[in-house]
Short mmCIF file of C-alpha atoms in Angstrom, two decimals:
data_model
loop_
_atom_site.label_atom_id
_atom_site.label_comp_id
_atom_site.label_asym_id
_atom_site.label_seq_id
_atom_site.Cartn_x
_atom_site.Cartn_y
_atom_site.Cartn_z
CA MET A 1 120.29 75.70 99.14
CA GLU A 2 118.88 72.56 100.65
CA ALA A 3 118.23 71.73 104.28
CA THR A 4 117.10 68.61 106.09
CA SER A 5 116.52 68.25 109.82
CA ALA A 6 115.01 65.44 111.85
CA ALA A 7 113.99 64.68 115.44
CA GLY A 8 112.20 61.55 116.63
CA GLY A 9 110.86 60.74 113.18
CA PHE A 10 109.76 64.29 112.50
CA LYS A 11 111.57 65.83 109.52
CA VAL A 12 111.81 69.17 107.79
CA HIS A 13 113.10 69.47 104.23
CA ALA A 14 113.47 72.77 102.40
CA GLU A 15 114.74 73.79 99.01
CA THR A 16 115.04 76.83 96.78
CA VAL A 17 113.29 76.72 93.40
CA THR A 18 114.09 79.23 90.67
CA VAL A 19 111.94 80.20 87.70
CA GLN A 20 112.96 82.40 84.78
CA THR A 21 109.90 84.22 83.50
CA GLU A 22 109.58 85.59 79.97
CA GLN A 23 106.81 88.18 80.09
CA ARG A 24 105.73 91.08 82.27
CA VAL A 25 102.62 89.19 83.37
CA GLU A 26 102.80 85.43 83.09
CA LEU A 27 101.38 82.37 84.79
CA VAL A 28 103.68 79.38 85.28
CA ASP A 29 102.54 75.93 86.36
CA LEU A 30 104.84 74.57 89.09
CA THR A 31 102.72 71.57 90.05
CA GLU A 32 105.02 68.85 88.76
CA ARG A 33 108.15 70.39 90.26
CA ILE A 34 106.55 70.78 93.67
CA MET A 35 105.01 67.32 93.63
CA SER A 36 108.30 65.71 92.61
CA TYR A 37 110.15 67.53 95.37
CA ALA A 38 107.59 66.52 98.00
CA ARG A 39 107.80 62.90 96.86
CA ALA A 40 111.60 62.94 97.04
CA THR A 41 111.59 64.05 100.68
CA GLY A 42 110.08 60.72 101.70
CA ILE A 43 107.69 62.46 104.10
CA ARG A 44 104.40 60.55 104.20
CA GLU A 45 102.13 62.73 106.35
CA GLY A 46 102.53 66.43 106.93
CA LEU A 47 102.44 69.86 105.35
CA GLY A 48 104.10 71.39 102.32
CA HIS A 49 104.69 75.12 102.04
CA ILE A 50 105.54 77.29 99.05
CA TRP A 51 106.79 80.82 99.56
CA SER A 52 107.44 83.42 96.87
CA MET A 53 110.49 85.48 97.88
CA HIS A 54 109.12 88.51 96.01
CA THR A 55 106.45 91.12 96.67
CA THR A 56 105.45 91.14 92.97
CA CYS A 57 105.27 87.40 92.31
CA ALA A 58 102.26 85.46 93.64
CA VAL A 59 101.56 81.78 94.29
CA PHE A 60 98.01 80.49 93.98
CA ILE A 61 95.70 77.68 92.88
CA ASN A 62 93.69 77.44 89.70
CA GLU A 63 93.11 75.25 86.69
CA ALA A 64 95.77 75.04 83.98
CA GLN A 65 93.89 76.08 80.87
CA HIS A 66 95.11 78.58 78.27
CA ALA A 67 91.73 80.35 77.98
CA LEU A 68 91.32 80.65 81.73
CA HIS A 69 94.85 81.98 82.17
CA ALA A 70 94.05 84.68 79.60
CA ASP A 71 90.95 85.51 81.68
CA ILE A 72 93.00 85.72 84.87
CA LYS A 73 95.33 88.23 83.20
CA SER A 74 92.37 90.30 81.92
CA PHE A 75 90.81 90.20 85.34
CA LEU A 76 93.98 91.45 87.04
CA GLU A 77 94.15 94.29 84.52
CA GLN A 78 90.55 95.21 85.25
CA MET A 79 91.07 95.07 89.00
CA VAL A 80 94.30 97.07 89.09
CA ALA A 81 94.98 99.48 86.26
CA ARG A 82 98.65 99.72 85.44
CA ASP A 83 98.46 103.39 84.50
CA ALA A 84 96.36 104.76 87.36
CA GLU A 85 98.01 107.55 89.34
CA TRP A 86 99.64 105.38 91.99
CA LEU A 87 102.00 107.23 94.35
CA HIS A 88 104.44 104.33 94.22
CA ASN A 89 105.02 105.23 90.56
CA ASP A 90 105.40 108.95 91.21
CA PRO A 91 109.03 110.16 91.50
CA ASP A 92 107.89 112.88 93.93
CA HIS A 93 106.75 110.19 96.41
CA SER A 94 108.81 107.11 95.65
CA ASP A 95 112.35 106.13 94.72
CA CYS A 96 111.10 103.04 92.90
CA ASP A 97 111.82 103.35 89.20
CA ARG A 98 110.10 100.13 88.13
CA PHE A 99 106.64 101.74 87.73
CA ASN A 100 105.15 98.63 89.31
CA ALA A 101 102.46 99.66 91.80
CA ASP A 102 100.06 97.45 89.85
CA SER A 103 102.36 94.46 90.39
CA HIS A 104 102.36 94.99 94.16
CA LEU A 105 98.58 95.32 94.34
CA ARG A 106 97.88 92.36 92.06
CA ALA A 107 100.22 90.07 94.01
CA MET A 108 98.57 91.16 97.25
CA LEU A 109 95.22 89.92 95.91
CA LEU A 110 96.54 86.51 94.86
CA GLY A 111 98.83 85.98 97.84
CA HIS A 112 102.47 84.99 98.29
CA HIS A 113 102.19 81.50 99.68
CA LEU A 114 100.39 78.20 99.78
CA THR A 115 100.23 75.59 102.50
CA LEU A 116 99.41 72.11 101.23
CA GLN A 117 98.67 68.77 102.84
CA VAL A 118 100.88 65.75 102.27
CA THR A 119 99.11 62.39 102.62
CA SER A 120 100.56 58.97 101.78
CA GLY A 121 103.63 60.72 100.45
CA GLU A 122 101.76 62.91 97.95
CA ILE A 123 100.70 66.57 97.88
CA VAL A 124 96.90 66.70 98.12
CA LEU A 125 95.33 68.44 95.11
CA GLY A 126 91.90 68.19 93.53
CA GLN A 127 91.43 66.97 89.97
CA TRP A 128 91.63 70.41 88.36
CA GLN A 129 93.87 72.15 90.87
CA ARG A 130 97.30 73.26 89.77
CA ILE A 131 99.97 75.17 91.69
CA LEU A 132 100.57 78.35 89.72
CA ILE A 133 102.84 81.31 90.14
CA ALA A 134 101.90 84.70 88.77
CA GLU A 135 104.80 86.76 87.50
CA LEU A 136 103.47 90.30 87.79
CA ASP A 137 106.55 92.41 87.04
CA GLY A 138 108.71 90.32 84.72
CA PRO A 139 110.53 89.07 82.96
CA ARG A 140 112.77 88.18 85.90
CA ALA A 141 114.53 85.34 87.63
CA ARG A 142 112.22 84.41 90.51
CA THR A 143 113.00 82.45 93.64
CA LEU A 144 110.62 80.38 95.74
CA ARG A 145 111.22 78.40 98.90
CA VAL A 146 109.58 75.01 99.20
CA GLN A 147 109.39 73.20 102.52
CA VAL A 148 107.90 69.85 103.51
CA MET A 149 107.55 68.90 107.18
CA GLY A 150 106.10 65.84 108.85
CA ILE A 151 106.73 62.15 109.33
CA MET B 1 99.32 84.17 127.11
CA GLU B 2 102.28 82.03 126.22
CA ALA B 3 102.50 78.30 125.59
CA THR B 4 105.36 75.91 124.96
CA SER B 5 105.08 72.20 124.31
CA ALA B 6 107.66 69.65 123.21
CA ALA B 7 107.87 65.98 122.20
CA GLY B 8 110.94 64.19 120.91
CA GLY B 9 112.64 67.41 119.83
CA PHE B 10 109.50 68.79 118.19
CA LYS B 11 108.32 72.01 119.82
CA VAL B 12 105.38 74.36 119.56
CA HIS B 13 105.57 77.91 120.91
CA ALA B 14 102.69 80.36 120.80
CA GLU B 15 102.15 83.90 121.99
CA THR B 16 99.60 86.68 121.87
CA VAL B 17 100.67 89.97 120.28
CA THR B 18 98.64 93.14 120.74
CA VAL B 19 98.64 96.24 118.56
CA GLN B 20 96.92 99.54 119.31
CA THR B 21 95.91 101.16 116.03
CA GLU B 22 95.35 104.88 115.61
CA GLN B 23 93.27 105.28 112.45
CA ARG B 24 90.21 103.71 110.83
CA VAL B 25 92.34 102.26 108.04
CA GLU B 26 96.00 101.81 108.85
CA LEU B 27 98.87 99.52 107.89
CA VAL B 28 101.28 98.46 110.64
CA ASP B 29 104.60 96.69 110.03
CA LEU B 30 104.99 93.76 112.45
CA THR B 31 108.05 92.22 110.80
CA GLU B 32 110.55 92.95 113.55
CA ARG B 33 108.26 91.79 116.35
CA ILE B 34 107.46 88.52 114.59
CA MET B 35 111.09 87.86 113.64
CA SER B 36 112.28 88.54 117.18
CA TYR B 37 109.69 86.20 118.61
CA ALA B 38 110.56 83.43 116.16
CA ARG B 39 114.26 83.82 116.99
CA ALA B 40 113.54 83.67 120.73
CA THR B 41 111.75 80.31 120.42
CA GLY B 42 115.03 78.65 119.44
CA ILE B 43 113.27 76.64 116.73
CA ARG B 44 115.66 76.18 113.79
CA GLU B 45 113.50 74.50 111.12
CA GLY B 46 109.73 74.65 110.88
CA LEU B 47 106.75 76.91 110.30
CA GLY B 48 105.59 80.17 111.81
CA HIS B 49 101.95 81.18 111.77
CA ILE B 50 100.28 84.54 112.36
CA TRP B 51 96.58 84.75 112.99
CA SER B 52 94.48 87.88 113.30
CA MET B 53 91.79 87.33 115.94
CA HIS B 54 89.45 89.75 114.14
CA THR B 55 87.24 89.63 111.06
CA THR B 56 88.11 93.26 110.21
CA CYS B 57 91.88 93.16 110.65
CA ALA B 58 94.00 91.46 107.96
CA VAL B 59 97.56 90.11 107.85
CA PHE B 60 99.45 90.14 104.57
CA ILE B 61 102.77 90.66 102.79
CA ASN B 62 103.95 93.73 100.96
CA GLU B 63 106.77 96.24 100.85
CA ALA B 64 107.04 98.86 103.58
CA GLN B 65 106.96 102.13 101.65
CA HIS B 66 104.87 105.15 102.53
CA ALA B 67 103.76 105.80 98.92
CA LEU B 68 102.81 102.17 98.35
CA HIS B 69 100.86 102.02 101.60
CA ALA B 70 98.87 105.05 100.46
CA ASP B 71 98.19 103.20 97.20
CA ILE B 72 97.01 100.11 99.08
CA LYS B 73 94.53 102.25 101.02
CA SER B 74 93.27 103.91 97.81
CA PHE B 75 92.95 100.53 96.17
CA LEU B 76 90.89 99.13 99.05
CA GLU B 77 88.61 102.17 98.84
CA GLN B 78 88.15 101.63 95.11
CA MET B 79 87.49 97.94 95.52
CA VAL B 80 85.00 98.23 98.38
CA ALA B 81 83.11 101.49 98.74
CA ARG B 82 82.42 102.36 102.36
CA ASP B 83 79.10 103.99 101.58
CA ALA B 84 77.56 101.45 99.21
CA GLU B 85 74.20 100.06 100.30
CA TRP B 86 75.50 97.04 102.18
CA LEU B 87 72.87 95.11 104.13
CA HIS B 88 75.30 94.65 107.01
CA ASN B 89 75.05 98.42 107.56
CA ASP B 90 71.26 98.52 107.31
CA PRO B 91 69.42 98.48 110.68
CA ASP B 92 66.53 96.64 109.02
CA HIS B 93 68.80 93.67 108.26
CA SER B 94 71.60 93.79 110.81
CA ASP B 95 72.15 94.51 114.48
CA CYS B 96 75.70 95.68 113.82
CA ASP B 97 76.00 99.38 114.61
CA ARG B 98 79.61 99.77 113.47
CA PHE B 99 78.71 100.50 109.80
CA ASN B 100 81.64 98.33 108.79
CA ALA B 101 80.60 96.08 105.90
CA ASP B 102 83.52 97.57 103.96
CA SER B 103 85.92 96.44 106.70
CA HIS B 104 84.67 92.85 106.49
CA LEU B 105 84.94 92.74 102.70
CA ARG B 106 88.37 94.39 102.57
CA ALA B 107 89.81 92.03 105.18
CA MET B 108 88.40 89.06 103.27
CA LEU B 109 90.41 90.13 100.22
CA LEU B 110 93.70 90.48 102.11
CA GLY B 111 93.24 87.46 104.36
CA HIS B 112 93.51 86.82 108.09
CA HIS B 113 96.66 84.77 108.34
CA LEU B 114 100.14 84.02 107.11
CA THR B 115 102.15 80.82 107.29
CA LEU B 116 105.90 81.38 107.08
CA GLN B 117 108.93 79.13 106.84
CA VAL B 118 111.59 79.10 109.53
CA THR B 119 115.06 78.08 108.32
CA SER B 120 118.30 78.22 110.34
CA GLY B 121 116.35 79.87 113.13
CA GLU B 122 115.04 82.76 111.01
CA ILE B 123 111.70 83.55 109.37
CA VAL B 124 112.15 83.35 105.59
CA LEU B 125 111.32 86.64 103.86
CA GLY B 126 112.45 88.13 100.56
CA GLN B 127 114.40 91.38 100.42
CA TRP B 128 111.35 93.65 100.12
CA GLN B 129 108.81 91.52 101.96
CA ARG B 130 107.38 92.83 105.20
CA ILE B 131 104.71 91.32 107.45
CA LEU B 132 101.93 93.91 107.58
CA ILE B 133 98.61 94.08 109.33
CA ALA B 134 95.76 96.09 107.89
CA GLU B 135 93.52 97.74 110.44
CA LEU B 136 90.25 98.16 108.55
CA ASP B 137 87.87 99.31 111.28
CA GLY B 138 89.97 101.15 113.83
CA PRO B 139 91.22 102.65 115.88
CA ARG B 140 91.14 99.59 118.13
CA ALA B 141 93.26 97.32 120.28
CA ARG B 142 93.98 94.33 118.05
CA THR B 143 95.14 90.86 119.05
CA LEU B 144 97.12 88.39 116.97
CA ARG B 145 98.30 84.89 117.78
CA VAL B 146 101.80 83.95 116.71
CA GLN B 147 102.93 80.32 116.70
CA VAL B 148 106.22 78.69 115.76
CA MET B 149 106.46 74.90 115.44
CA GLY B 150 109.33 72.66 114.46
CA ILE B 151 112.70 71.45 115.66
CA MET C 1 89.26 58.40 104.13
CA GLU C 2 90.93 58.82 107.47
CA ALA C 3 94.61 58.72 108.34
CA THR C 4 96.57 58.87 111.57
CA SER C 5 100.33 58.77 111.92
CA ALA C 6 102.60 59.33 114.90
CA ALA C 7 106.31 59.58 115.70
CA GLY C 8 107.78 60.51 119.07
CA GLY C 9 104.63 62.19 120.29
CA PHE C 10 104.11 64.08 117.03
CA LYS C 11 100.87 63.13 115.28
CA VAL C 12 99.12 63.86 112.00
CA HIS C 13 95.39 63.23 111.57
CA ALA C 14 93.53 63.83 108.33
CA GLU C 15 89.98 63.37 107.19
CA THR C 16 87.72 64.04 104.21
CA VAL C 17 84.69 66.27 104.78
CA THR C 18 81.86 66.44 102.26
CA VAL C 19 79.29 69.19 101.83
CA GLN C 20 76.26 69.11 99.56
CA THR C 21 75.50 72.64 98.43
CA GLU C 22 72.07 73.81 97.27
CA GLN C 23 72.65 76.98 95.26
CA ARG C 24 74.99 78.23 92.56
CA VAL C 25 76.58 80.69 94.99
CA GLU C 26 76.26 79.81 98.65
CA LEU C 27 78.18 80.28 101.87
CA VAL C 28 78.27 77.39 104.33
CA ASP C 29 79.54 77.63 107.90
CA LEU C 30 81.84 74.68 108.70
CA THR C 31 83.15 75.99 112.01
CA GLU C 32 81.50 73.45 114.28
CA ARG C 33 82.44 70.47 112.10
CA ILE C 34 86.08 71.55 111.92
CA MET C 35 86.29 72.35 115.62
CA SER C 36 84.74 69.01 116.58
CA TYR C 37 87.15 67.14 114.35
CA ALA C 38 90.17 68.98 115.75
CA ARG C 39 89.02 68.26 119.31
CA ALA C 40 88.55 64.58 118.50
CA THR C 41 92.15 64.20 117.29
CA GLY C 42 93.40 64.84 120.83
CA ILE C 43 96.17 67.08 119.52
CA ARG C 44 96.81 69.87 122.04
CA GLU C 45 99.31 72.15 120.25
CA GLY C 46 99.81 72.39 116.52
CA LEU C 47 98.26 73.43 113.24
CA GLY C 48 95.00 72.63 111.52
CA HIS C 49 94.63 72.86 107.76
CA ILE C 50 91.54 72.94 105.56
CA TRP C 51 91.84 72.36 101.84
CA SER C 52 89.08 72.68 99.25
CA MET C 53 89.57 69.98 96.60
CA HIS C 54 87.95 72.22 93.96
CA THR C 55 89.04 75.21 91.91
CA THR C 56 85.57 76.78 92.20
CA CYS C 57 84.95 76.32 95.93
CA ALA C 58 86.76 78.62 98.37
CA VAL C 59 87.51 78.46 102.10
CA PHE C 60 87.80 81.69 104.06
CA ILE C 61 87.10 83.53 107.31
CA ASN C 62 84.29 85.94 108.05
CA GLU C 63 81.41 86.55 110.41
CA ALA C 64 78.30 84.39 110.18
CA GLN C 65 75.55 86.92 109.61
CA HIS C 66 72.79 86.67 107.03
CA ALA C 67 73.06 90.31 105.96
CA LEU C 68 76.83 90.17 105.62
CA HIS C 69 76.67 86.95 103.62
CA ALA C 70 74.28 88.67 101.20
CA ASP C 71 76.83 91.51 100.94
CA ILE C 72 79.65 89.04 100.22
CA LYS C 73 77.62 87.57 97.37
CA SER C 74 76.84 91.04 95.96
CA PHE C 75 80.47 91.98 96.25
CA LEU C 76 81.62 88.88 94.35
CA GLU C 77 79.10 89.69 91.61
CA GLN C 78 80.43 93.24 91.39
CA MET C 79 84.03 92.11 91.30
CA VAL C 80 83.60 89.36 88.72
CA ALA C 81 80.69 89.66 86.31
CA ARG C 82 79.27 86.28 85.38
CA ASP C 83 78.38 87.37 81.86
CA ALA C 84 81.55 89.19 80.83
CA GLU C 85 83.24 87.83 77.71
CA TRP C 86 85.58 85.39 79.41
CA LEU C 87 87.51 83.09 77.07
CA HIS C 88 86.98 80.17 79.44
CA ASN C 89 83.27 80.40 78.56
CA ASP C 90 83.86 80.64 74.82
CA PRO C 91 83.54 77.34 72.92
CA ASP C 92 86.12 78.60 70.41
CA HIS C 93 88.75 78.74 73.15
CA SER C 94 87.67 76.28 75.81
CA ASP C 95 86.18 72.82 76.12
CA CYS C 96 84.57 73.70 79.45
CA ASP C 97 80.80 73.68 79.12
CA ARG C 98 80.04 74.87 82.64
CA PHE C 99 80.21 78.59 81.77
CA ASN C 100 82.01 79.17 85.05
CA ALA C 101 84.92 81.54 84.48
CA ASP C 102 83.39 83.75 87.17
CA SER C 103 83.55 80.84 89.63
CA HIS C 104 87.26 80.34 88.99
CA LEU C 105 88.07 84.03 89.41
CA ARG C 106 85.94 84.49 92.52
CA ALA C 107 87.46 81.45 94.23
CA MET C 108 90.94 82.74 93.41
CA LEU C 109 90.17 85.94 95.31
CA LEU C 110 88.92 84.16 98.43
CA GLY C 111 91.46 81.35 98.42
CA HIS C 112 91.31 77.58 98.65
CA HIS C 113 92.73 76.91 102.08
CA LEU C 114 93.11 77.97 105.66
CA THR C 115 95.84 77.17 108.15
CA LEU C 116 94.71 77.48 111.77
CA GLN C 117 96.41 77.26 115.13
CA VAL C 118 95.49 74.62 117.68
CA THR C 119 96.12 75.59 121.30
CA SER C 120 95.05 73.66 124.41
CA GLY C 121 93.23 71.25 122.12
CA GLU C 122 91.08 73.91 120.43
CA ILE C 123 91.20 75.67 117.06
CA VAL C 124 92.05 79.34 117.66
CA LEU C 125 89.35 81.70 116.37
CA GLY C 126 88.37 85.22 117.35
CA GLN C 127 84.94 85.99 118.76
CA TRP C 128 83.31 86.73 115.39
CA GLN C 129 85.42 84.52 113.16
CA ARG C 130 83.76 81.61 111.43
CA ILE C 131 85.22 79.10 108.98
CA LEU C 132 83.17 79.48 105.80
CA ILE C 133 83.20 77.80 102.45
CA ALA C 134 82.02 79.61 99.35
CA GLU C 135 80.30 77.43 96.80
CA LEU C 136 80.80 79.38 93.58
CA ASP C 137 79.54 76.94 90.94
CA GLY C 138 76.89 74.82 92.64
CA PRO C 139 74.86 73.08 93.55
CA ARG C 140 77.39 70.27 93.90
CA ALA C 141 78.81 67.73 96.28
CA ARG C 142 82.03 69.30 97.55
CA THR C 143 84.98 67.65 99.23
CA LEU C 144 87.43 69.18 101.66
CA ARG C 145 90.46 67.68 103.36
CA VAL C 146 91.01 68.55 107.01
CA GLN C 147 94.33 67.85 108.70
CA VAL C 148 95.55 68.45 112.24
CA MET C 149 99.23 68.01 113.12
CA GLY C 150 101.12 68.52 116.35
CA ILE C 151 101.49 67.08 119.83
#
């Protein structure tokens, strides 16, 4: 799905991005895909927006480093134990059979969206900043919506 | 309060939404109210924005399920103990008599705002995603600002 | 760096803001600087956006109170121990010599950006809400990008 609308020089472009994850908990670097898309819209000044279409898949900023990504996974495990007695995982209280309360709580901490500035036709990111998604209940096919608006 | 402004097809609509909460910690599903408002603006492509006017009331995304909402409340209690020795609750250090350091810290984790895409006149949400507010120091009358901008 | 672009009444202004921090972990209130900048753009209705250019410097909302800021620092220390055995701090796994895994994880919890409404030429904030940055690996010279778009 792709959409483009314009009025008086103001434009909105939007696109669906899909990601196939391979593990239950996995970080994927989407920076290049998002930056390429933003560039292709031709919008010079405005905002970009990335939305995860899932409750258990987060979008956030951090450095792309193998050791740090291992730390992020450890940290999420420390913060939200998978095997705690969550009601969402209890058949007496929930009809969800994915046993994924931890995924919901971890995604809530990281957040489901990013808003980014576009300046001179480029997404604004610092030297070490990368646009990451956190798969928290995979492996799955995940869908994100990316929008760029401006002039 | 309601505001509408337009230039060259670009429009900005904004409105105040009020919610009366009933408990100290409570999750309220605002999805239908926000979606109806966005639809009524007539904006087809753009961004929606929801802002909590309070430090101790958060706005975030999760599934609407009774068991999961109970888990979210338990999780917030585990993360931020109400009765820890917070300086904000100590009359020697603070003039706040609400004893609500936990509310401030919990809201900080969940966040005070959401930015959402509008496509084909509808707010973009995944199948299980709901727009929730977390009352963290109620019961109170809470105010949110909702804005939709675009074309 | 400053940029201004316009089309059909729609405008985008952006500016770089720098902050020199003094401590390793420090909260700085940027509310007045951001509000003054937004006012100066002359944009009446739209969105403001604040972006930290750093992985280890967060932007978030809370009250400006000395006691509460001490609580926020304690809370971050409780949530993410500086001296845990993070791989990012281990020379066998990482070439980062700043020993700052905690800074990365704490910033991830608070977030790197804020999107704010502009109405009647003013940033929309509740009575107790302040725009704060969290220096999490200082002291350093920090850079933020501030953008206001609208009409």
